Each structure stands twice: as structure tokens, then as C-alpha cells.
């Protein structure tokens, strides 16, 4: 299938349809509304369910109900709307039913603004809802990655019976880029043995998140933690650029990582041995890979469009083996490559570096998903 | 020639009453004298009589009926507080040929879940709702509900509900019946056998409305809470009649076209 010029939000919507999306429930909020509008037209054409809910609270609970049937279901929103969904996400995690959530982040806190930001890292990656739960979090930096990771989000949600999140910022949601869509998958699915479909010829089934006896709740929590450990062992994905011989490692996800790659490219042209590590999975976080990079790297620079959220995880992974500096823009401001380059230069001067003059090899931005 | 006396077999008594197949053989956690047990039985009998047990999915609330899924022998989901109509909407939209019902109390439906129930009614969502109104929060120990009557003492209105500061109770059947999307909205009571029989007929109609695809159906059931009202079960039934009926009149608030033919 040839590449087409696609808008991020619409590309995610179509990728979800092609992954077998059977029901979508959502509520308008900028900058993700095109995703809802696209599915408002597309889903009825395919005799699949589209419903505009009365709130994000209702939308996530409609998703919860539809997910109980074992079908592929999704909702999407932006930061303030995601805050409203946290209750439902905790219940879904506590019930172990699969679904996909798309968060097209905007500036905050509060009503904030509609400009691109990454301030939802904590609430999505650490779980803003109550209880010890995790969601799989995939962070694309290009429209092609958004397409690919949306399909992956459904597969991982089904595999691990949990919420998978596609986490991007408003600029990627609004951006148009050439991307290739996968073929349409058959949405028909075998009925999972836990699905609520009516107790015909079998014992009744119950989907619930209650374990009233503390010891039972602890056993359930241990099961969740074992699942999360298995995900950490098997599902880490990241993109790297020029890390093989790098003294300095720049780390950023999504748009911040993409901007940082341009700065890294410029720094290489200046002879600085710098590389980029861009996590594609924020949970599971590539902590082992960062620990390995810290064996050789002299310093890390974390670039985010927030006050410094992922940097905490980088510091945990680096575990004191190298200094970890942070550069962030907030409130909907996207850092420019020049700003990041300046940070790289300053860091290189602080920790010292080994100049080199070998030819620069440039990997394509949308390189293979590791 | 002598005839042998016939040997009488065991007497085959006619079964006139049995536990509905739609109820499990589980002892409920409800307090003595609580009318939840009656409401459960009525719903289960209707499910049996309509022969829909194997195609029915229930959604339980947060409140005293949180464990309803233990007592009904049908597929069940347990919703977050107030969100049962949204969860039921998701189930029904994906499986439109199944029968989906919610079972909700007054804190769940009339307070925290007001938006979800209003919009389910507004959309004419093809659901059946069993709404238990006992004028109090039961599970958390007897706090004021949106349905608590003026002057009624609860643990969070210890001097009685002062309408100057705590407002007036909501009449949900009237409120929901006013929405064009609602097909069948009635209020019944569980305080005596005659009203219990009327309540069962209404629950049956509410399920038949869904089977016929006519839209949103809700039966409000005035119910007792002897434990949190602090009065004996029989007195609690009398209190429904003396105090609740005047504020919450029984009746049919919405019968959309086609409902009376069911």
C-alpha cells in the first residue's frame, strides 16, 4: 500500500478501524477532535458502533462496558478529558478487560490551552487513577509511528488484558505527513472465555474489580504485578540515533524526542559525540537499555515538553552512574532544535567530550522499531 | 377372583413456588427486613417468565446492591459508582440483541450518576433500569441521599434534612419521564403484597419494552431500609406508605406509543 498524506489524528482513527475497532465512544476536546469526527463518519459506514458520550466520564465507562464483550473498543481525548477518565481506567485495570485509549496532550494544568505539551506523562505512565495499576504506553513521534503503534496498542491490550495508551501531543495529532496504512483486518474475533455475552449453555460470568477480602485483593495485585513484570521483560521498544559511540545521550519521547534528534544531528556536524535515545514504550520503560548506555555515556540530557516528568525515570535507570540534565519547555511551548543544541553544547563543555571528525551517518527518523 | 389393591405411588404435589432459575442459591448480605431481596426476586421471576436468562447481562451499582452479581444467575458487570447506565450503553451497543439491565440505588442513580442516567434516557438507550429509592445511603451507613425527605434524620443530616441548606429531594421518575427519549417510566412500591404484584408487572413491562426495542425503560421502586432508618421492618413498610408515598406518588409517568400493547 502506497504512502498517503495523513493527519495524525485521522491516521490514528483509520489505523484503529483497520486493527478491528468495533466500537468507539468519545467526547469532543481540542486537539483530538478530528479523531472523533473521522470515526463519526467512518464507523457507521462499516456498521460498527460510534457514540458521542455526554462526558469523558461516560465515554470511558461505555468503553468499559463494551470491552466486557471481548470486542476491540477505544476512546480518545486530551489532557483535561483524560483526568476525568482516571476513575474508569482504574476500574478497567482492576477488571482486566482490554481497550485502547488515545491521549493527544495539550498545555495544562487546569484548562490550560490547546497547544502541544507532554504534561500527562505522570498521569498516564504512573497511573493517575487509584490503586497499583499500569497501562501500556506507546509514544509515537511521527504519523507513521502513530499508525503502527495504534495497531500494536490493540494487540498488546488483547494480549495482556489491559489498557493500552497511544500518547502523543497536539502537534503530532494536527500534523500531516506521508504514512502507509496497514490493510483492513477482519474484526471478527473468537469470544474470550471471560466475555459477557449472555450465559447460553455455560455458567454465568462476572466482570468486577471488587476483592473484598484483603488477602484476596493482595493475591489479585500480585497477579497484576507479575503481568507487568512480564511486559517489562518482553515489550520494551525504543528508537536510537547515533548512540553507538556517544559520550552524551539525549533522551526524549514523542515530539520532544523528534526535535532533539535534529539537534543531535546538528551537534554531530559540530563534531560532538552525541546520540539520541527515544523511548517508544513509556511503560514498559527502557530502563535496562538506559542503564547499559550509562555504562559508557558521560552525561545524559532529557528533553521534555513539561517541567521534568520522564527525567525521573531516566535518573532511576541511570542510577547515579552519570549526571542527568533536564531541559523542558512548558505550557504548550515546543522547544526548537537550536535550544536543544545549546543545551548539548553546554553539557559537552561541562563534562568534557572527545571530538571526532568521522563522516556523519544519518538514520531515517522513522527508523525500525527496535 | 380377587383384585389386588392398587399401590399408591408417592403423591405428586404441584409445585406452586420455587426459587427462580435466574437467582443463585446464595444467602444475600442484605439486612433483615430490607426490600432488596423482594426486588431481586421480582426481577429474576420476570427473567424466567420471559425466558431471557441466557441472553441477559446485568450491571450492578455501587451501593447496597454492589453484590447483585452474586445473586442473579446471569452474566454481570460491576460498574463504578453511578456509571452503570454508561457501562450498560457500551454493552448494549455492541450486543444489541442481548437484554441489558442496570440495578441502581438512589445515591448511585440520582446523585453521582445523574448525568449518566439522564443521557441514557435522553438517547432513548434501549435499556431496562431497576431503580431502588429508599431515601438514604445504605451501604455507607445511612447518610443523606438526594431522595432523603425534608426533615428526615440521617447520619449526615442529624437534625433532619433542612431544605433551606440541603435542598429538596429529587423526583427521578418525573424528571426522566420528561425526556422524549424515555419510553416507559413508572414508580411502584414494595410496601405491601398488592404493590409488590404491581411492581412485578411493571418490571415485566420494562423488560418487554427493551425486547420490543421501544427505548429507555425505568421502574422506580420505593423501598425500605430498616437498619439505617432505625425502625423495625414492619414499621419501615408503614413509613414508606405514610412518608414516602405523599412525596413520591406511585404511577405511570411515561408510556410511549406501543408500550400499552405489550
PDB file of N, CA, C and O in Angstrom, chain B residues 38 71 73-74 84 118 125 136 164 220 223 246:
ATOM      1  N   UNK B  38     -36.787  -8.680  47.839  1.00  0.00           N
ATOM      2  CA  UNK B  38     -38.039  -8.744  47.072  1.00  0.00           C
ATOM      3  C   UNK B  38     -37.792  -8.255  45.649  1.00  0.00           C
ATOM      4  O   UNK B  38     -38.213  -8.896  44.672  1.00  0.00           O
ATOM      5  N   UNK B  71     -26.031 -12.794  43.216  1.00  0.00           N
ATOM      6  CA  UNK B  71     -27.365 -13.344  43.471  1.00  0.00           C
ATOM      7  C   UNK B  71     -28.139 -13.660  42.198  1.00  0.00           C
ATOM      8  O   UNK B  71     -29.009 -14.502  42.199  1.00  0.00           O
ATOM      9  N   UNK B  73     -28.370 -15.186  38.493  1.00  0.00           N
ATOM     10  CA  UNK B  73     -27.692 -16.239  37.726  1.00  0.00           C
ATOM     11  C   UNK B  73     -27.631 -15.851  36.243  1.00  0.00           C
ATOM     12  O   UNK B  73     -28.075 -16.593  35.371  1.00  0.00           O
ATOM     13  N   UNK B  74     -27.125 -14.656  35.992  1.00  0.00           N
ATOM     14  CA  UNK B  74     -26.948 -14.176  34.616  1.00  0.00           C
ATOM     15  C   UNK B  74     -25.569 -13.509  34.548  1.00  0.00           C
ATOM     16  O   UNK B  74     -24.979 -13.177  35.580  1.00  0.00           O
ATOM     17  N   UNK B  84     -23.350   2.890  35.886  1.00  0.00           N
ATOM     18  CA  UNK B  84     -23.987   1.704  35.308  1.00  0.00           C
ATOM     19  C   UNK B  84     -24.681   1.998  33.972  1.00  0.00           C
ATOM     20  O   UNK B  84     -24.558   1.204  33.032  1.00  0.00           O
ATOM     21  N   UNK B 118     -29.544  10.438  32.995  1.00  0.00           N
ATOM     22  CA  UNK B 118     -30.288  11.412  32.176  1.00  0.00           C
ATOM     23  C   UNK B 118     -29.989  11.224  30.693  1.00  0.00           C
ATOM     24  O   UNK B 118     -30.889  11.270  29.848  1.00  0.00           O
ATOM     25  N   UNK B 125     -31.814   5.134  25.093  1.00  0.00           N
ATOM     26  CA  UNK B 125     -30.981   3.921  25.111  1.00  0.00           C
ATOM     27  C   UNK B 125     -31.876   2.726  25.444  1.00  0.00           C
ATOM     28  O   UNK B 125     -32.687   2.781  26.357  1.00  0.00           O
ATOM     29  N   UNK B 136     -32.116   7.008  51.301  1.00  0.00           N
ATOM     30  CA  UNK B 136     -30.940   7.056  52.176  1.00  0.00           C
ATOM     31  C   UNK B 136     -29.777   6.326  51.506  1.00  0.00           C
ATOM     32  O   UNK B 136     -30.003   5.521  50.588  1.00  0.00           O
ATOM     33  N   UNK B 164     -33.613  24.386  53.652  1.00  0.00           N
ATOM     34  CA  UNK B 164     -33.008  25.701  53.411  1.00  0.00           C
ATOM     35  C   UNK B 164     -31.544  25.555  53.004  1.00  0.00           C
ATOM     36  O   UNK B 164     -31.042  26.331  52.197  1.00  0.00           O
ATOM     37  N   UNK B 220     -39.020   2.762  39.080  1.00  0.00           N
ATOM     38  CA  UNK B 220     -38.574   3.215  40.407  1.00  0.00           C
ATOM     39  C   UNK B 220     -39.347   2.436  41.447  1.00  0.00           C
ATOM     40  O   UNK B 220     -40.583   2.355  41.378  1.00  0.00           O
ATOM     41  N   UNK B 223     -38.579   1.678  48.483  1.00  0.00           N
ATOM     42  CA  UNK B 223     -38.044   0.543  49.235  1.00  0.00           C
ATOM     43  C   UNK B 223     -37.721   0.949  50.659  1.00  0.00           C
ATOM     44  O   UNK B 223     -37.566   2.140  50.949  1.00  0.00           O
ATOM     45  N   UNK B 246     -46.571  10.187  49.869  1.00  0.00           N
ATOM     46  CA  UNK B 246     -47.048  11.562  49.588  1.00  0.00           C
ATOM     47  C   UNK B 246     -46.065  12.375  48.753  1.00  0.00           C
ATOM     48  O   UNK B 246     -46.479  13.218  47.955  1.00  0.00           O
TER      49      UNK B 246
END
